[in-house]
Tab-separated table of C-alpha atoms in Angstrom:
chain	number	residue	atom	x	y	z
A	6	MET	CA	74.362	-6.102	-119.587
A	7	MET	CA	76.239	-3.279	-118.695
A	8	GLU	CA	76.026	-2.431	-115.073
A	9	LEU	CA	77.104	0.881	-113.357
A	10	HIS	CA	78.005	1.368	-109.919
A	11	VAL	CA	77.778	4.945	-108.061
A	12	CYS	CA	80.998	5.294	-105.897
A	13	ASN	CA	82.271	8.222	-103.760
A	14	LYS	CA	85.552	9.810	-104.330
A	15	ASN	CA	87.025	7.161	-102.451
A	16	GLY	CA	85.562	4.308	-104.433
A	17	ALA	CA	82.720	2.928	-101.571
A	18	LEU	CA	79.755	1.700	-103.390
A	19	LEU	CA	77.155	3.571	-103.259
A	20	ARG	CA	74.527	1.985	-105.249
A	21	ALA	CA	74.721	-0.199	-108.145
A	22	TYR	CA	72.248	-0.307	-111.370
A	23	ALA	CA	71.966	-2.793	-114.432
A	24	LEU	CA	71.808	-0.592	-117.236
A	25	GLY	CA	70.118	-1.862	-120.699
A	26	ASP	CA	66.236	-2.256	-119.516
A	27	ASN	CA	65.630	1.803	-120.436
A	28	PRO	CA	66.953	3.415	-123.527
A	29	GLU	CA	67.616	6.618	-121.449
A	30	VAL	CA	68.734	6.955	-117.950
A	31	ILE	CA	69.211	10.442	-116.660
A	32	VAL	CA	71.609	11.101	-113.778
A	33	GLY	CA	71.051	14.404	-111.456
A	34	ARG	CA	69.899	15.739	-108.381
A	35	ASP	CA	66.505	16.436	-109.430
A	36	GLU	CA	64.062	13.916	-107.520
A	37	THR	CA	62.747	12.953	-111.360
A	38	CYS	CA	65.869	11.908	-112.081
A	39	ASP	CA	66.444	7.726	-112.554
A	40	ILE	CA	70.195	8.100	-110.544
A	41	ARG	CA	69.914	10.894	-108.106
A	42	ILE	CA	73.341	12.067	-106.554
A	43	MET	CA	72.326	14.828	-103.938
A	44	ALA	CA	75.019	17.355	-104.082
A	45	LYS	CA	75.107	21.020	-105.167
A	46	SER	CA	77.842	20.554	-107.580
A	47	VAL	CA	75.341	18.415	-109.792
A	48	SER	CA	72.920	20.110	-111.816
A	49	ARG	CA	69.472	18.921	-111.698
A	50	GLU	CA	69.538	16.884	-115.014
A	51	HIS	CA	73.467	16.486	-115.210
A	52	CYS	CA	73.949	13.706	-117.792
A	53	ALA	CA	72.052	10.891	-119.605
A	54	ILE	CA	73.054	7.824	-120.353
A	55	GLU	CA	71.673	6.319	-123.499
A	56	GLN	CA	71.412	2.969	-125.104
A	57	GLN	CA	72.198	3.656	-129.195
A	58	GLY	CA	72.083	0.273	-130.922
A	59	GLU	CA	74.586	-2.023	-129.335
A	60	LYS	CA	76.396	0.599	-127.586
A	61	ILE	CA	75.690	2.751	-124.645
A	62	VAL	CA	76.664	6.484	-124.854
A	63	LEU	CA	77.012	9.203	-121.566
A	64	ARG	CA	76.091	12.485	-122.961
A	65	ASP	CA	76.246	15.774	-120.454
A	66	LEU	CA	73.299	17.856	-120.438
A	67	GLY	CA	74.824	21.294	-120.312
A	68	SER	CA	76.017	20.670	-116.830
A	69	SER	CA	77.649	23.764	-114.746
A	70	GLY	CA	79.921	21.367	-113.150
A	71	GLY	CA	80.978	18.990	-116.123
A	72	THR	CA	81.193	15.525	-116.728
A	73	PHE	CA	84.938	14.012	-116.377
A	74	VAL	CA	86.434	11.139	-118.221
A	75	ALA	CA	90.269	10.799	-117.022
A	76	GLY	CA	90.471	14.263	-116.128
A	77	SER	CA	88.928	16.006	-119.264
A	78	ARG	CA	85.629	17.612	-119.486
A	79	VAL	CA	83.295	15.658	-121.986
A	80	ASN	CA	80.090	16.268	-124.101
A	81	ALA	CA	79.465	12.858	-125.070
A	82	VAL	CA	81.720	9.484	-124.816
A	83	THR	CA	80.993	6.031	-125.657
A	84	VAL	CA	80.913	3.719	-122.288
A	85	GLU	CA	83.294	1.277	-122.436
A	86	ASP	CA	84.135	-1.667	-119.556
A	87	GLY	CA	86.040	-0.289	-116.708
A	88	MET	CA	85.492	3.410	-117.397
A	89	GLU	CA	84.986	5.557	-114.671
A	90	VAL	CA	83.140	9.140	-114.867
A	91	ALA	CA	83.178	11.955	-112.222
A	92	VAL	CA	79.719	13.657	-111.678
A	93	GLY	CA	80.349	16.202	-108.873
A	94	PRO	CA	81.366	14.033	-105.966
A	95	ALA	CA	80.539	10.948	-107.369
A	96	VAL	CA	82.637	8.486	-109.834
A	97	LEU	CA	80.058	6.327	-111.955
A	98	LYS	CA	82.068	3.178	-112.739
A	99	PHE	CA	80.719	1.125	-115.556
A	100	PHE	CA	81.394	-2.707	-115.780
A	101	GLU	CA	80.409	-5.422	-118.390
A	102	GLY	CA	78.011	-8.282	-116.584
A	103	GLY	CA	75.314	-8.263	-114.628
A	104	ILE	CA	74.247	-7.456	-110.938
């Protein structure tokens, strides 16, 4: 099972989540989001993490600030072990394993 760590820009762990129980997880600042990041640079519904068969895909939901992997803005990307994704002031770090 994939594990998601939400960290600040300095790498400090803020929260950890196990992915795979839900077919879709929404990240954003709105109170209805599954993972909330309370920052003005994060859209209300910023990105989605979706289970697609055996793979997990992170998809930007038309956010104004963008979703970035290795400094490049992405619309959608297949999640890999060790991947880091910048969403506003947060860094989403993905790890294969369990919480």
